[in-house]
Short mmCIF file of C-alpha atoms and ligand atoms in Angstrom, two decimals:
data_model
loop_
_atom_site.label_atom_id
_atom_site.label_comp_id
_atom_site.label_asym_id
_atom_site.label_seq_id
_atom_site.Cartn_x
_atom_site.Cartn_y
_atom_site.Cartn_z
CA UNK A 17 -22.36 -22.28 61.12
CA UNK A 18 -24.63 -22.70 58.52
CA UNK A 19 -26.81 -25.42 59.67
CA UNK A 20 -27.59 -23.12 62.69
CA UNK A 21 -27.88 -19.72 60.43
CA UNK A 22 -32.07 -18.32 60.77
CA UNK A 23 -33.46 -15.41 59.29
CA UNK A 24 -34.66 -12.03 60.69
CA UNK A 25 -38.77 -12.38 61.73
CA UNK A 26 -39.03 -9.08 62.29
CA UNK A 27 -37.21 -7.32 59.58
CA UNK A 28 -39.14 -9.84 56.84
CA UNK A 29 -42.34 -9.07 59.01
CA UNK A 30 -41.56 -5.00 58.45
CA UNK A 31 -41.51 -5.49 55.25
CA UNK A 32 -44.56 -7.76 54.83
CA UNK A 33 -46.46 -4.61 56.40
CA UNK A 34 -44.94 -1.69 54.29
CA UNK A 35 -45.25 -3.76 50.89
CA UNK A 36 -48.76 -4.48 52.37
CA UNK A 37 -49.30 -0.33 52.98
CA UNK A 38 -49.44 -0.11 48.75
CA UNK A 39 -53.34 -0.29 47.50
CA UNK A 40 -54.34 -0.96 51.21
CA UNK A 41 -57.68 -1.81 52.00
CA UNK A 42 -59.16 -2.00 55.41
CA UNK A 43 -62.16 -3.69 56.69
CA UNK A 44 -64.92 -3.15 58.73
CA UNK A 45 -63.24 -4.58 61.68
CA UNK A 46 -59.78 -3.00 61.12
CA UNK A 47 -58.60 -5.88 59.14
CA UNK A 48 -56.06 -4.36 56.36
CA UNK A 49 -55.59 -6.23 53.29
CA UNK A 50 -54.39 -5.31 49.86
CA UNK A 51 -55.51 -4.27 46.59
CA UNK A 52 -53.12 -4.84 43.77
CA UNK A 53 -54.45 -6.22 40.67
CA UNK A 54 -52.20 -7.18 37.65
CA UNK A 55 -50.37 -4.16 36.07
CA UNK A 56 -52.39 -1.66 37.85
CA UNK A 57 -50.96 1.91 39.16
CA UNK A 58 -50.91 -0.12 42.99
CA UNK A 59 -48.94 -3.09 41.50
CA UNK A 60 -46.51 -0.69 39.86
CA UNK A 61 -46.03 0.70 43.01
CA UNK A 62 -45.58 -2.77 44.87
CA UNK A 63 -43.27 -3.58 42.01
CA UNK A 64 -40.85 -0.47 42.93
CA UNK A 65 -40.55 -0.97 46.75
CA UNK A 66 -39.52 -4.14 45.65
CA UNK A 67 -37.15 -3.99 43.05
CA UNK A 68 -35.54 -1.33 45.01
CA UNK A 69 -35.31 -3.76 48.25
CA UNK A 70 -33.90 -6.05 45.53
CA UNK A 71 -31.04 -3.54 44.10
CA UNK A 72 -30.16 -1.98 48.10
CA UNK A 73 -29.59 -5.79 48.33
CA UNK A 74 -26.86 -5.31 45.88
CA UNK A 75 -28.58 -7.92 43.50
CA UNK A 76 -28.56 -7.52 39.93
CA UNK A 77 -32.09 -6.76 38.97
CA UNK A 78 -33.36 -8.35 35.24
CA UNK A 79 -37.23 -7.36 34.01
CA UNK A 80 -37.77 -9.60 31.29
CA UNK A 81 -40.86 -9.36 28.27
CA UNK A 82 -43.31 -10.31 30.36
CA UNK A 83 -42.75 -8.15 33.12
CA UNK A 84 -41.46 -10.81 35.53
CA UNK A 85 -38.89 -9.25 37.88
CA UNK A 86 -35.29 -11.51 38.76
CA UNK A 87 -33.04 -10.30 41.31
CA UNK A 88 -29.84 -12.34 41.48
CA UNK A 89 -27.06 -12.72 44.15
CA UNK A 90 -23.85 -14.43 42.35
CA UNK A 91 -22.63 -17.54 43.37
CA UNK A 92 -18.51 -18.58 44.00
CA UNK A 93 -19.14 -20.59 40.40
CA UNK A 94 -20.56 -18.32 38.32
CA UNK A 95 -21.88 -20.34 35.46
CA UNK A 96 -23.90 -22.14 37.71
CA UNK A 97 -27.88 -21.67 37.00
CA UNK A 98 -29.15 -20.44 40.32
CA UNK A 99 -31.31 -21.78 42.92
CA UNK A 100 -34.36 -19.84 42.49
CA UNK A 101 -37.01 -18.30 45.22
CA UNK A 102 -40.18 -16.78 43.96
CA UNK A 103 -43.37 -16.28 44.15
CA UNK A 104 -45.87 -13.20 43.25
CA UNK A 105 -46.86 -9.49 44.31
CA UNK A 106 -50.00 -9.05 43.13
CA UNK A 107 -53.11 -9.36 44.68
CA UNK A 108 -56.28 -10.35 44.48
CA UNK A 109 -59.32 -7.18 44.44
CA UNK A 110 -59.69 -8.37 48.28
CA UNK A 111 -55.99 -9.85 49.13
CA UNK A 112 -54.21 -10.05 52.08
CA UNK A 113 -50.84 -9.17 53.05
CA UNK A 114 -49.33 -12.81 52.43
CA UNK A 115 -50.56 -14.78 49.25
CA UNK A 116 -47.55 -14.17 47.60
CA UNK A 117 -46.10 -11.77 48.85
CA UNK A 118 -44.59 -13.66 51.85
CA UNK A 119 -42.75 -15.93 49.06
CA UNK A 120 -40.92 -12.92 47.66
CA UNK A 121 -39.97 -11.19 50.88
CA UNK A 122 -38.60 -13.93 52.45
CA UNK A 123 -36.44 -14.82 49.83
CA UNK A 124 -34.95 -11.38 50.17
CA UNK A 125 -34.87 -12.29 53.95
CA UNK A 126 -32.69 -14.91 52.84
CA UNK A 127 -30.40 -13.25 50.88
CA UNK A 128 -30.18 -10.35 53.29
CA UNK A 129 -29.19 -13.12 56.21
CA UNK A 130 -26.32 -14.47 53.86
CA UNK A 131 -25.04 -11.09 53.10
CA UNK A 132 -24.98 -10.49 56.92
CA UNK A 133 -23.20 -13.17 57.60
CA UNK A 134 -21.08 -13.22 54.80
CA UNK A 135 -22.17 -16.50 53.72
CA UNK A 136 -21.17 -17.56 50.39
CA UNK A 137 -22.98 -19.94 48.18
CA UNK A 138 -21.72 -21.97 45.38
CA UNK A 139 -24.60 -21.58 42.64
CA UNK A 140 -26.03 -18.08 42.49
CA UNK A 141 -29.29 -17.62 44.71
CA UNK A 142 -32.41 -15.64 42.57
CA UNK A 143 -35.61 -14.01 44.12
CA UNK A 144 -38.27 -13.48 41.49
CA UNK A 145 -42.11 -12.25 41.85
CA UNK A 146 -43.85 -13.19 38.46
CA UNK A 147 -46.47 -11.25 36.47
CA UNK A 148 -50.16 -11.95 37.27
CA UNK A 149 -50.24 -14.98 39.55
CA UNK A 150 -53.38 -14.26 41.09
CA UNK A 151 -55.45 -14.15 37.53
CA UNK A 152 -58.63 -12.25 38.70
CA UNK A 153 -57.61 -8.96 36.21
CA UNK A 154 -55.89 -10.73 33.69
CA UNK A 155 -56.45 -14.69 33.03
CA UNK A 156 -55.46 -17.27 33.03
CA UNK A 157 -53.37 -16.90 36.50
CA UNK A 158 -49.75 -17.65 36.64
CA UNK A 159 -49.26 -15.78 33.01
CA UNK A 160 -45.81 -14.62 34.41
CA UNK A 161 -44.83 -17.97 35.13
CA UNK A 162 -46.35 -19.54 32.44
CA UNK A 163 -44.38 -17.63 30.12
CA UNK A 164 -41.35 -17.91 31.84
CA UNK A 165 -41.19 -21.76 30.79
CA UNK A 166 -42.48 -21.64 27.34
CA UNK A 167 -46.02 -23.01 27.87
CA UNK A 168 -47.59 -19.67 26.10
CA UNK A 169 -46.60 -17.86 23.77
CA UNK A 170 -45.25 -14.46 24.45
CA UNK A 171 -47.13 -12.70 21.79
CA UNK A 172 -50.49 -14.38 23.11
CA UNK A 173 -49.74 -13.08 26.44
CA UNK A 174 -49.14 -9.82 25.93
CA UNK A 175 -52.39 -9.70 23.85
CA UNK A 176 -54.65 -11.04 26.57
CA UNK A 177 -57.62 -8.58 27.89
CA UNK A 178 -59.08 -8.06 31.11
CA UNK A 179 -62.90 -7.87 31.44
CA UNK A 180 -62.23 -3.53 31.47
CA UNK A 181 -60.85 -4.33 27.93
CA UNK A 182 -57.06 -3.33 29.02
CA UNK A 183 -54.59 -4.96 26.94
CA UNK A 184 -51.77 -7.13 28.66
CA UNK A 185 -49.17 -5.43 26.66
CA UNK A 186 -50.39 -1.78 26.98
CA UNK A 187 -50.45 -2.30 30.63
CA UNK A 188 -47.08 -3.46 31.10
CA UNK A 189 -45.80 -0.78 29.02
CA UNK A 190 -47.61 1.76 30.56
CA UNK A 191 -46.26 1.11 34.23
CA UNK A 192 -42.75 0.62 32.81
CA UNK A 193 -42.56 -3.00 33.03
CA UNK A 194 -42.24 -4.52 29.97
CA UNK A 195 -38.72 -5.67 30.17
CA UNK A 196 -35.82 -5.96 27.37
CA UNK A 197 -34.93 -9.83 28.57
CA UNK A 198 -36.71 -12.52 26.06
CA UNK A 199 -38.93 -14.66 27.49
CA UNK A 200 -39.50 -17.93 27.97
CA UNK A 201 -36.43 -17.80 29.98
CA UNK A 202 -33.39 -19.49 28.25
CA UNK A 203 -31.17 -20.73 31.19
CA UNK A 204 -33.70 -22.48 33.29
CA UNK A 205 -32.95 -21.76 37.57
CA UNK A 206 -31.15 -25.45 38.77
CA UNK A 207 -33.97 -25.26 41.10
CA UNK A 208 -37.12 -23.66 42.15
CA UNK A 209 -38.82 -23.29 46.05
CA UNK A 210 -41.70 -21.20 47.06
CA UNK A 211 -42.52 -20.42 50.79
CA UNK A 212 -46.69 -19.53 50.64
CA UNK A 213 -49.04 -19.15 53.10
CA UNK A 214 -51.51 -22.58 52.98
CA UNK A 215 -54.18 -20.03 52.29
CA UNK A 216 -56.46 -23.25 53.82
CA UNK A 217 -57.63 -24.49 57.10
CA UNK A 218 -55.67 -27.60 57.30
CA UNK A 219 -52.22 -26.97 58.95
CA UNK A 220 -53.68 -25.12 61.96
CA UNK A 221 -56.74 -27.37 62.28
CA UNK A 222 -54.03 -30.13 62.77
CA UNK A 223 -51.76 -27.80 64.64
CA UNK A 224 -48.86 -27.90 62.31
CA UNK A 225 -46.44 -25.33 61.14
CA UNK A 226 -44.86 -26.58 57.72
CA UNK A 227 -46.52 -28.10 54.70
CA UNK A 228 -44.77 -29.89 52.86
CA UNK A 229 -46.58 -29.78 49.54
CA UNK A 230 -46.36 -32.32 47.31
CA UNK A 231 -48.42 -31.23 44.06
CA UNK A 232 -51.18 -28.43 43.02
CA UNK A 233 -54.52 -29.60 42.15
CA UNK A 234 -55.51 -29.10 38.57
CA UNK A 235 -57.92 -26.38 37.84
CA UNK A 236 -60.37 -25.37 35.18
CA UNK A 237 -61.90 -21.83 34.54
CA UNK A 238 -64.63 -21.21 32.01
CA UNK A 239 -66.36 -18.04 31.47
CA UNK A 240 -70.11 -18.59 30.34
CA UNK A 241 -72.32 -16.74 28.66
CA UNK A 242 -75.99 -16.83 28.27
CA UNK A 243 -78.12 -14.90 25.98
CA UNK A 244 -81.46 -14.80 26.23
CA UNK A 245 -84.31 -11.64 25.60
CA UNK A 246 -84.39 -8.92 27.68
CA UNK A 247 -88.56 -8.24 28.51
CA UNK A 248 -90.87 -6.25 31.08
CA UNK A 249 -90.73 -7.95 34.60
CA UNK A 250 -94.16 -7.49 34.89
CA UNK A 251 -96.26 -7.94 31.61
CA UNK A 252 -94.32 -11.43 29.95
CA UNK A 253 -95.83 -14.54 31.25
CA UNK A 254 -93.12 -16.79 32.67
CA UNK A 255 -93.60 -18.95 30.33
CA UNK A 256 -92.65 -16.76 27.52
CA UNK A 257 -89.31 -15.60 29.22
CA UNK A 258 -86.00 -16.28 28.07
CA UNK A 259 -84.33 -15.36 31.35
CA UNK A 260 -80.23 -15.58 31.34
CA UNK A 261 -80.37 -14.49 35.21
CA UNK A 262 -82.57 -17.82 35.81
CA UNK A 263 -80.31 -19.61 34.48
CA UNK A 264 -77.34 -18.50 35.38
CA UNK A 265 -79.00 -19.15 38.86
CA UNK A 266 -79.33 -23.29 38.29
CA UNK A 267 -76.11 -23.62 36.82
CA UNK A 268 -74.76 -22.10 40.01
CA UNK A 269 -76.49 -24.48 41.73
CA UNK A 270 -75.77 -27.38 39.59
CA UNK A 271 -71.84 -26.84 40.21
CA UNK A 272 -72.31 -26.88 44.18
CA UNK A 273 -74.39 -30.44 43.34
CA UNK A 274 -71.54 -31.31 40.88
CA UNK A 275 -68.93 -30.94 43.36
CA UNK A 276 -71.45 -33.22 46.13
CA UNK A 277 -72.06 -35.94 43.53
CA UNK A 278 -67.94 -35.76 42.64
CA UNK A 279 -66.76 -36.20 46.61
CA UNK A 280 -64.30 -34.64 48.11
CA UNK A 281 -61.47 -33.93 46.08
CA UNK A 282 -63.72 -31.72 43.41
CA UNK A 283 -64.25 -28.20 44.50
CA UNK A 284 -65.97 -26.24 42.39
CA UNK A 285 -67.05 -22.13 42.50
CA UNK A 286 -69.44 -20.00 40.77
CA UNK A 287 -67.27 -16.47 41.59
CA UNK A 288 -68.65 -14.16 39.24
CA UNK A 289 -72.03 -13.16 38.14
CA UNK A 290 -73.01 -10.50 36.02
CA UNK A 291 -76.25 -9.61 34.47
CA UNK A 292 -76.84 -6.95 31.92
CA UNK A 293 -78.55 -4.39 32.09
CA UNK A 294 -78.81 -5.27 36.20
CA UNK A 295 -82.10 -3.60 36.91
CA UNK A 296 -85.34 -4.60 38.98
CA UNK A 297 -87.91 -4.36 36.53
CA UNK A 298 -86.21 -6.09 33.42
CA UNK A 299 -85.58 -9.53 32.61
CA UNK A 300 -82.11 -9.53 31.73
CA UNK A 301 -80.54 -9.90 27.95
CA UNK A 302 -77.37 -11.49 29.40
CA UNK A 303 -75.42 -13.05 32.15
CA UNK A 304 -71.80 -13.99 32.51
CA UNK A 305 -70.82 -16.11 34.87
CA UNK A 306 -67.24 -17.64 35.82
CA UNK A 307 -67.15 -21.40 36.77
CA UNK A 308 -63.86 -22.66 38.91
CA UNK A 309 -63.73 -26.19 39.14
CA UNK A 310 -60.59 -28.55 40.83
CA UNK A 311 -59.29 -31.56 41.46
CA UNK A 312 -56.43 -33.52 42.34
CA UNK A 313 -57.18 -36.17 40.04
CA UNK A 314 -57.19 -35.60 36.03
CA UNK A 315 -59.83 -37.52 35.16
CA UNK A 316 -61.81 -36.33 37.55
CA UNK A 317 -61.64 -32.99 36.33
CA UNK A 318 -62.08 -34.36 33.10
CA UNK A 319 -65.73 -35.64 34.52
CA UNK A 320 -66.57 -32.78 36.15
CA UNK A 321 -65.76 -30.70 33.06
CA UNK A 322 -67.92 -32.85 30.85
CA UNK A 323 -71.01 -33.07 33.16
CA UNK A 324 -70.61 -28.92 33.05
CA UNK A 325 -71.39 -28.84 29.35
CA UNK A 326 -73.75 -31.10 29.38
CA UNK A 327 -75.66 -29.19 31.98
CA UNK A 328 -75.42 -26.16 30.16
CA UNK A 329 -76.50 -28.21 26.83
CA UNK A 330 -79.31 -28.69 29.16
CA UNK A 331 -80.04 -25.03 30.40
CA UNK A 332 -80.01 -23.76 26.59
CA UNK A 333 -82.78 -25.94 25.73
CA UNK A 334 -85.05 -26.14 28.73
CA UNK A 335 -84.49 -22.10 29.16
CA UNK A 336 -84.21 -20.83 25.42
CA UNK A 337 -81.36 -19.48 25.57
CA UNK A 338 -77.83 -19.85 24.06
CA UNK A 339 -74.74 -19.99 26.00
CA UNK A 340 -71.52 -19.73 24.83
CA UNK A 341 -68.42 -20.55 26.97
CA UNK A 342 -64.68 -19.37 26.96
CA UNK A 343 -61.92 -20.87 28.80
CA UNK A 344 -59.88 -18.70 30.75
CA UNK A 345 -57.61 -21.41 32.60
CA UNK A 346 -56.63 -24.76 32.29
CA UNK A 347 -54.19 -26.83 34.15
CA UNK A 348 -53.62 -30.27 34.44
CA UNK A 349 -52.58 -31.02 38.29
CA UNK A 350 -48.71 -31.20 39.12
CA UNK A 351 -46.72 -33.40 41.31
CA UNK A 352 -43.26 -31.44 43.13
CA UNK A 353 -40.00 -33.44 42.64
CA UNK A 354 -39.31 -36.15 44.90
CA UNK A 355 -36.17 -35.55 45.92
CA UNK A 356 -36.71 -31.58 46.73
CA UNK A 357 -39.91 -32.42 48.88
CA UNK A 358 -37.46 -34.43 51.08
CA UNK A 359 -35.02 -31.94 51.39
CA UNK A 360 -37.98 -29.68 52.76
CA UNK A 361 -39.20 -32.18 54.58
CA UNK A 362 -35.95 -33.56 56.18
CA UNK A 363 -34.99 -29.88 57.05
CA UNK A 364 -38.32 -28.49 58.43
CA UNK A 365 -38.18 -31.26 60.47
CA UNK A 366 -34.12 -30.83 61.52
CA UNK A 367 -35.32 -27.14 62.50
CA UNK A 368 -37.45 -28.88 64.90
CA UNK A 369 -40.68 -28.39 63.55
CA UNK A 370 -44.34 -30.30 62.93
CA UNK A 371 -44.67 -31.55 59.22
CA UNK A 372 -47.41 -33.02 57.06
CA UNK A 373 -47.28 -33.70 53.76
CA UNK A 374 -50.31 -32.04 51.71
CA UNK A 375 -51.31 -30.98 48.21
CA UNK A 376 -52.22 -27.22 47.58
CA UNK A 377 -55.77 -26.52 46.61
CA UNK A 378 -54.40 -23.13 45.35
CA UNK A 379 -52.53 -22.31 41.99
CA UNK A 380 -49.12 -21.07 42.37
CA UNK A 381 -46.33 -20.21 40.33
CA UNK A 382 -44.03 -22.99 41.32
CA UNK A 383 -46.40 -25.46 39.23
CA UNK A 384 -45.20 -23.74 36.29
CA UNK A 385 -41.47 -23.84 37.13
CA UNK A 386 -41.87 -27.26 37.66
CA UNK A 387 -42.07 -27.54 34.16
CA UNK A 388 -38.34 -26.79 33.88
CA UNK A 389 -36.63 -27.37 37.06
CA UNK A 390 -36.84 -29.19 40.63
CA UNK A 391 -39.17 -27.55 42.35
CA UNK A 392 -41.23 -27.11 45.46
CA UNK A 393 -43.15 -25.61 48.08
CA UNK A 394 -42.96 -24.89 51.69
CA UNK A 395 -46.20 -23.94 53.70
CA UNK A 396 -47.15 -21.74 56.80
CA UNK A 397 -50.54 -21.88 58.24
CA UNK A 398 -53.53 -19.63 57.39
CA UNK A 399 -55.58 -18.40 60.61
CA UNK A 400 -58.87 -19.40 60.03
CA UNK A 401 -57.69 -21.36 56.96
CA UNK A 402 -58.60 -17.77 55.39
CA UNK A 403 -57.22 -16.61 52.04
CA UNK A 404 -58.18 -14.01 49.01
CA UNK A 405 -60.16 -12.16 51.99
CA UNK A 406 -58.33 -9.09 53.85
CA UNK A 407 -58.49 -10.76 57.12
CA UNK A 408 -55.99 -12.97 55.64
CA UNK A 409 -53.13 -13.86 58.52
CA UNK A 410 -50.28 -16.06 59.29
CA UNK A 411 -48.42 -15.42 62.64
CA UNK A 412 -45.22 -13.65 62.96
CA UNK A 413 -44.06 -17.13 64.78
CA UNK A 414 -44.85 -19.05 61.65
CA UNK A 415 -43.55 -16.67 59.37
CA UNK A 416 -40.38 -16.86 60.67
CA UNK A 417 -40.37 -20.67 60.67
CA UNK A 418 -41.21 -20.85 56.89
CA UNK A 419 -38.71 -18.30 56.20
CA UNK A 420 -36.22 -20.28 58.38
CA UNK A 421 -36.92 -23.38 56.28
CA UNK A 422 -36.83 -22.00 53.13
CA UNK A 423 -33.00 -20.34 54.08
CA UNK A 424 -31.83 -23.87 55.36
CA UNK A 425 -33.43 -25.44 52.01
CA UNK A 426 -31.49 -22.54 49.47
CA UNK A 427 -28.24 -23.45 51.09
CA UNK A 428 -28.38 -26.98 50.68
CA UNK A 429 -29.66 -26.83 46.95
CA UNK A 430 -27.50 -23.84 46.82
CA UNK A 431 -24.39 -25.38 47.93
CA UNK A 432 -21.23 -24.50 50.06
CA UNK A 433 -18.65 -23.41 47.65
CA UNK A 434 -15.87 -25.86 48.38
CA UNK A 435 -18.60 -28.38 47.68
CA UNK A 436 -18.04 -30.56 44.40
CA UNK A 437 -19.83 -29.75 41.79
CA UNK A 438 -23.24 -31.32 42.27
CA UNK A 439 -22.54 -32.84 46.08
CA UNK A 440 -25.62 -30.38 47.36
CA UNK A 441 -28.13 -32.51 45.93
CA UNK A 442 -26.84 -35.03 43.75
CA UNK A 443 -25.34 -34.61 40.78
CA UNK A 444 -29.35 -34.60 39.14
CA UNK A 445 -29.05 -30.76 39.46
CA UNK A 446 -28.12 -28.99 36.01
CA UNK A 447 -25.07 -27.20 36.30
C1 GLV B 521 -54.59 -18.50 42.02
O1 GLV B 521 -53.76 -18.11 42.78
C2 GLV B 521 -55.65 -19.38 42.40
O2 GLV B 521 -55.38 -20.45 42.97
O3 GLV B 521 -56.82 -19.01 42.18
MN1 MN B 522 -50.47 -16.91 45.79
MN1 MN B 523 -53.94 -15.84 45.44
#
């Protein structure tokens, strides 16, 4: 009975669509996406549809300092740390209606198939969406997350400003979700798994329908900016300029030879450019500029992150100007536990469908829980490979699938409860 248990496509794809209905945003083709930055009005709204899905579910709801939102279903051994699902709710400024998201709402999927069914787990089973995954209001990304496991402090967290100049703390307080549970978490889940669209081209250029992920690339963000002296466009000679917007131009340029010169496995993205004061006739007095750069490899990173300041060593003295950099992220890459990428593996595969193992080029929440549990990550394919865009898709078909693996991969880590203790997975699994 409970090998052959599936989830409901269609009522996890109803709710995909209304959660997706809060801060819509629709293209110039029809495409709708979202728009639900960090702690904005629009997340507090995506935050409500959800927590009350979560309490209609009969789960007991927890909002902890950070704002990061647990909804837990008991299990028939109470003391038991629970299996965890999770992923995130906010959006990028262009998001679609799955990066995170689909994570959440399937593992309410989940829990809403057991409770139909009347299926009984031994360890407790927890959804949870985290604060600020995405990173683009508020960085660095995966602050929820990253404060859930202790790797920053909560003080420093709730203190960290977004380019507008709002304040972390302010904003969580302000939309009512600055919770009364401490944070970092003190019981650790006995397990983590998050279901995410790839949010790349890979799985449907192969024609495959689950990931299996085996790591997250690491990443490095840097904001940098240059100063220079804002002049007439038309009466300084160019060789009397000290011109932040030229600048700002070749070290765009430099990172898209950077990432040639690295290979492959460095990606690297110039996704913000401002110049001040922005007008035709002036030579600007400033630009900031955001560099993204990734790899799979640490020292890699490490290179590519080295030949950035020395290019920008470079820049200041060929350009007169001074540039002064800020780091907004930084994240060594993470490998998934062994022994949970075979149980998604082994089950994706028992459920009949294609597999490939793969890393994720995308940050995600479940690289900070790895930091204190088992954890994981199941993927769907992106159409298009398209992601942080509003044309974002996944098909219902393969929304069901990931949701289907993710329900067969709970109630083994979860466990039947007249299983021994620890018989789900070994007894490697904290009780
Ligand atoms: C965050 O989700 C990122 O990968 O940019
Ligand atoms: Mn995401
Ligand atoms: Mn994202």
């Amino acid at each position: 009975m409970r090998a052959d248990l599936r989830t409901d496509g269609a009522r996890l794809w109803a709710r995909l669509e209304e959660l997706g209905e809060i801060g819509a945003v629709v293209g110039p083709n029809g495409e709708r996406g979202s728009c639900r930055l960090a702690l904005t009005d629009a997340d507090r709204g995506g935050r409500d549809l959800v927590t009350g899905w979560m309490r209609d579910l009969g789960l007991t709801v927890t909002i902890d300092a950070i704002g990061n939102v647990v909804g837990t279903r008991p299990g028939t051994r109470q003391d038991a740390a629970p299996v965890m699902i999770g992923s995130h709710i906010d959006t990028v400024a262009t998001g679609g209606r799955f990066d995170g998201n689909l994570g959440v709402l399937a593992g309410l999927e989940v829990i809403e198939t057991l409770e139909q069914h009347g299926v009984a787990t031994r360890r407790p089973v927890s959804v949870a969406f985290f604060t600020d995954e995405e990173g683009s209001r508020f960085a660095p990304d995966m602050l929820g997350s990253l404060v859930y496991v202790g790797g920053m402090q909560l003080e420093e967290a709730l203190d960290v400003r977004a380019a507008d100049g709002a304040r972390v703390g302010d904003e969580l307080a302000r939309i009512g979700y600055a919770g009364p549970l401490p944070c970092p978490v003190a019981t650790p889940p006995a397990a983590y798994v998050e279901l995410h669209v790839e949010q790349g081209p890979v799985l449907e250029d192969e024609g495959i329908t689950i990931g299996v992920v085996e790591g997250v690339q690491g990443i490095s963000w840097t904001e940098v900016t240059i100063t220079g002296r804002s002049a007439h466009a038309g009466t300084t000679p160019m060789r009397l300029r000290r011109d932040p917007a030229y600048a700002a131009a070749r070290i765009t340029t430099f990172v898209r030879e950077l990432t040639a010169e690295l290979g492959a496995t460095q990606v690297g993205t110039v996704g913000r450019i401002e110049l001040y004061p922005n007008l035709v006739n002036v030579v600007a007095a400033r630009a900031t500029l955001t560099v993204d750069l990734r790899n799979t490899d640490e020292a890699s990173l490490r290179e590519a992150e080295a030949r950035l300041a020395a290019e920008l060593r470079r820049v200041e003295v060929a350009e007169h100007v001074s540039i002064a950099t800020r780091r907004l992220a930084r994240f060594e890459p993470v490998d998934f536990d062994p022994a949970t990428i075979d149980v998604v593996e082994a089950t994706a595969q028992r459920l009949g469908h294609s597999t490939r193992r793969m890393p994720s080029g995308a940050g995600h929440d479940a690289q900070m829980l790895a930091r204190v549990c088992p954890a994981a990550m199941i993927f769907v394919p992106s159409v298009d490979g398209l992601s942080h865009n509003i044309a974002e898709h996944t098909s219902p078909g393969d929304v069901t699938a990931g949701a289907d693996v993710l329900l067969q991969v709970v109630l083994q880590l979860a466990g039947a409860p007249d299983e021994a203790v620890g018989a789900a997975e070994g007894d490697r699994l904290p009780h």
